[in-house]
Amino acid sequence: MTEEQNRRLSALDGRMNELLALCERQKTDIRELTLKLEQEKSTVQQVQKELQALKTKYRDLLTAHVTSVEQGDDVKRARKRLLNLVREIDACINYITLLNG
């Protein structure tokens, strides 16, 4: 082999080593990101379960409160409070939807 061929072969060998190292880094990054994604999915599922439990508890509390309300002003305040809570729950649902997206 000539000197030029040896130089090119050496350069090619160096580039191949760089490429193999890059592939290994990419594989590591993919494994880390996959693990992080699974953790995030788990977190979202946990939040969804908590949201469902809170919805149930809220519905029960609201039912108990509405049945105990006797005066007209109290009914208006209860309805207003209910609407505000429904808006908050909708905001939570939208947030979870964005996380799942």
One Martini backbone bead per residue (centre of mass of N, CA, C, O) as a GRO file, in nm:
protein
  101
    1MET     BB    1   0.101   0.034   0.016
    2THR     BB    2   0.049   0.348   0.024
    3GLU     BB    3   0.055   0.634   0.195
    4GLU     BB    4  -0.225   0.734   0.106
    5GLN     BB    5  -0.382   0.475   0.178
    6ASN     BB    6  -0.308   0.472   0.479
    7ARG     BB    7  -0.435   0.745   0.547
    8ARG     BB    8  -0.724   0.675   0.457
    9LEU     BB    9  -0.759   0.428   0.636
   10SER     BB   10  -0.720   0.578   0.902
   11ALA     BB   11  -0.955   0.777   0.864
   12LEU     BB   12  -1.174   0.563   0.837
   13ASP     BB   13  -1.129   0.433   1.111
   14GLY     BB   14  -1.193   0.687   1.278
   15ARG     BB   15  -1.483   0.727   1.169
   16MET     BB   16  -1.594   0.454   1.260
   17ASN     BB   17  -1.548   0.498   1.560
   18GLU     BB   18  -1.731   0.746   1.581
   19LEU     BB   19  -1.988   0.607   1.480
   20LEU     BB   20  -2.002   0.389   1.702
   21ALA     BB   21  -2.017   0.588   1.937
   22LEU     BB   22  -2.274   0.730   1.846
   23CYS     BB   23  -2.456   0.480   1.854
   24GLU     BB   24  -2.424   0.427   2.157
   25ARG     BB   25  -2.538   0.698   2.251
   26GLN     BB   26  -2.815   0.660   2.120
   27LYS     BB   27  -2.896   0.406   2.272
   28THR     BB   28  -2.880   0.533   2.551
   29ASP     BB   29  -3.086   0.758   2.500
   30ILE     BB   30  -3.323   0.572   2.433
   31ARG     BB   31  -3.334   0.424   2.702
   32GLU     BB   32  -3.378   0.674   2.879
   33LEU     BB   33  -3.638   0.778   2.734
   34THR     BB   34  -3.806   0.525   2.777
   35LEU     BB   35  -3.800   0.532   3.083
   36LYS     BB   36  -3.923   0.815   3.115
   37LEU     BB   37  -4.188   0.754   2.971
   38GLU     BB   38  -4.285   0.537   3.170
   39GLN     BB   39  -4.290   0.725   3.414
   40GLU     BB   40  -4.494   0.928   3.298
   41LYS     BB   41  -4.723   0.729   3.255
   42SER     BB   42  -4.748   0.655   3.552
   43THR     BB   43  -4.815   0.939   3.651
   44VAL     BB   44  -5.070   0.979   3.484
   45GLN     BB   45  -5.227   0.741   3.603
   46GLN     BB   46  -5.223   0.844   3.892
   47VAL     BB   47  -5.368   1.113   3.836
   48GLN     BB   48  -5.625   0.986   3.724
   49LYS     BB   49  -5.704   0.837   3.982
   50GLU     BB   50  -5.717   1.088   4.162
   51LEU     BB   51  -5.930   1.235   3.998
   52GLN     BB   52  -6.152   1.026   4.027
   53ALA     BB   53  -6.164   1.034   4.335
   54LEU     BB   54  -6.230   1.338   4.354
   55LYS     BB   55  -6.490   1.332   4.195
   56THR     BB   56  -6.640   1.145   4.384
   57LYS     BB   57  -6.610   1.313   4.639
   58TYR     BB   58  -6.738   1.569   4.528
   59ARG     BB   59  -7.013   1.453   4.457
   60ASP     BB   60  -7.083   1.370   4.745
   61LEU     BB   61  -7.054   1.649   4.877
   62LEU     BB   62  -7.254   1.797   4.697
   63THR     BB   63  -7.499   1.629   4.763
   64ALA     BB   64  -7.495   1.688   5.065
   65HIS     BB   65  -7.516   1.997   5.041
   66VAL     BB   66  -7.769   2.035   4.860
   67THR     BB   67  -7.963   1.881   5.057
   68SER     BB   68  -7.904   2.106   5.297
   69VAL     BB   69  -8.026   2.323   5.131
   70GLU     BB   70  -8.286   2.589   5.177
   71GLN     BB   71  -8.197   2.850   5.060
   72GLY     BB   72  -8.168   3.051   4.784
   73ASP     BB   73  -7.879   3.167   4.826
   74ASP     BB   74  -7.743   2.894   4.875
   75VAL     BB   75  -7.803   2.780   4.596
   76LYS     BB   76  -7.647   2.988   4.433
   77ARG     BB   77  -7.373   2.937   4.567
   78ALA     BB   78  -7.360   2.637   4.500
   79ARG     BB   79  -7.369   2.667   4.195
   80LYS     BB   80  -7.120   2.845   4.168
   81ARG     BB   81  -6.926   2.646   4.300
   82LEU     BB   82  -6.977   2.418   4.101
   83LEU     BB   83  -6.883   2.563   3.845
   84ASN     BB   84  -6.594   2.610   3.942
   85LEU     BB   85  -6.521   2.310   3.983
   86VAL     BB   86  -6.574   2.219   3.695
   87ARG     BB   87  -6.357   2.398   3.570
   88GLU     BB   88  -6.120   2.272   3.721
   89ILE     BB   89  -6.159   1.988   3.614
   90ASP     BB   90  -6.130   2.057   3.316
   91ALA     BB   91  -5.840   2.159   3.343
   92CYS     BB   92  -5.723   1.888   3.436
   93ILE     BB   93  -5.805   1.726   3.190
   94ASN     BB   94  -5.648   1.893   2.985
   95TYR     BB   95  -5.371   1.841   3.111
   96ILE     BB   96  -5.375   1.534   3.076
   97THR     BB   97  -5.411   1.536   2.772
   98LEU     BB   98  -5.140   1.675   2.716
   99LEU     BB   99  -4.963   1.456   2.846
  100ASN     BB  100  -5.066   1.225   2.651
  101GLY     BB  101  -5.004   1.362   2.365
   0.00000   0.00000   0.00000
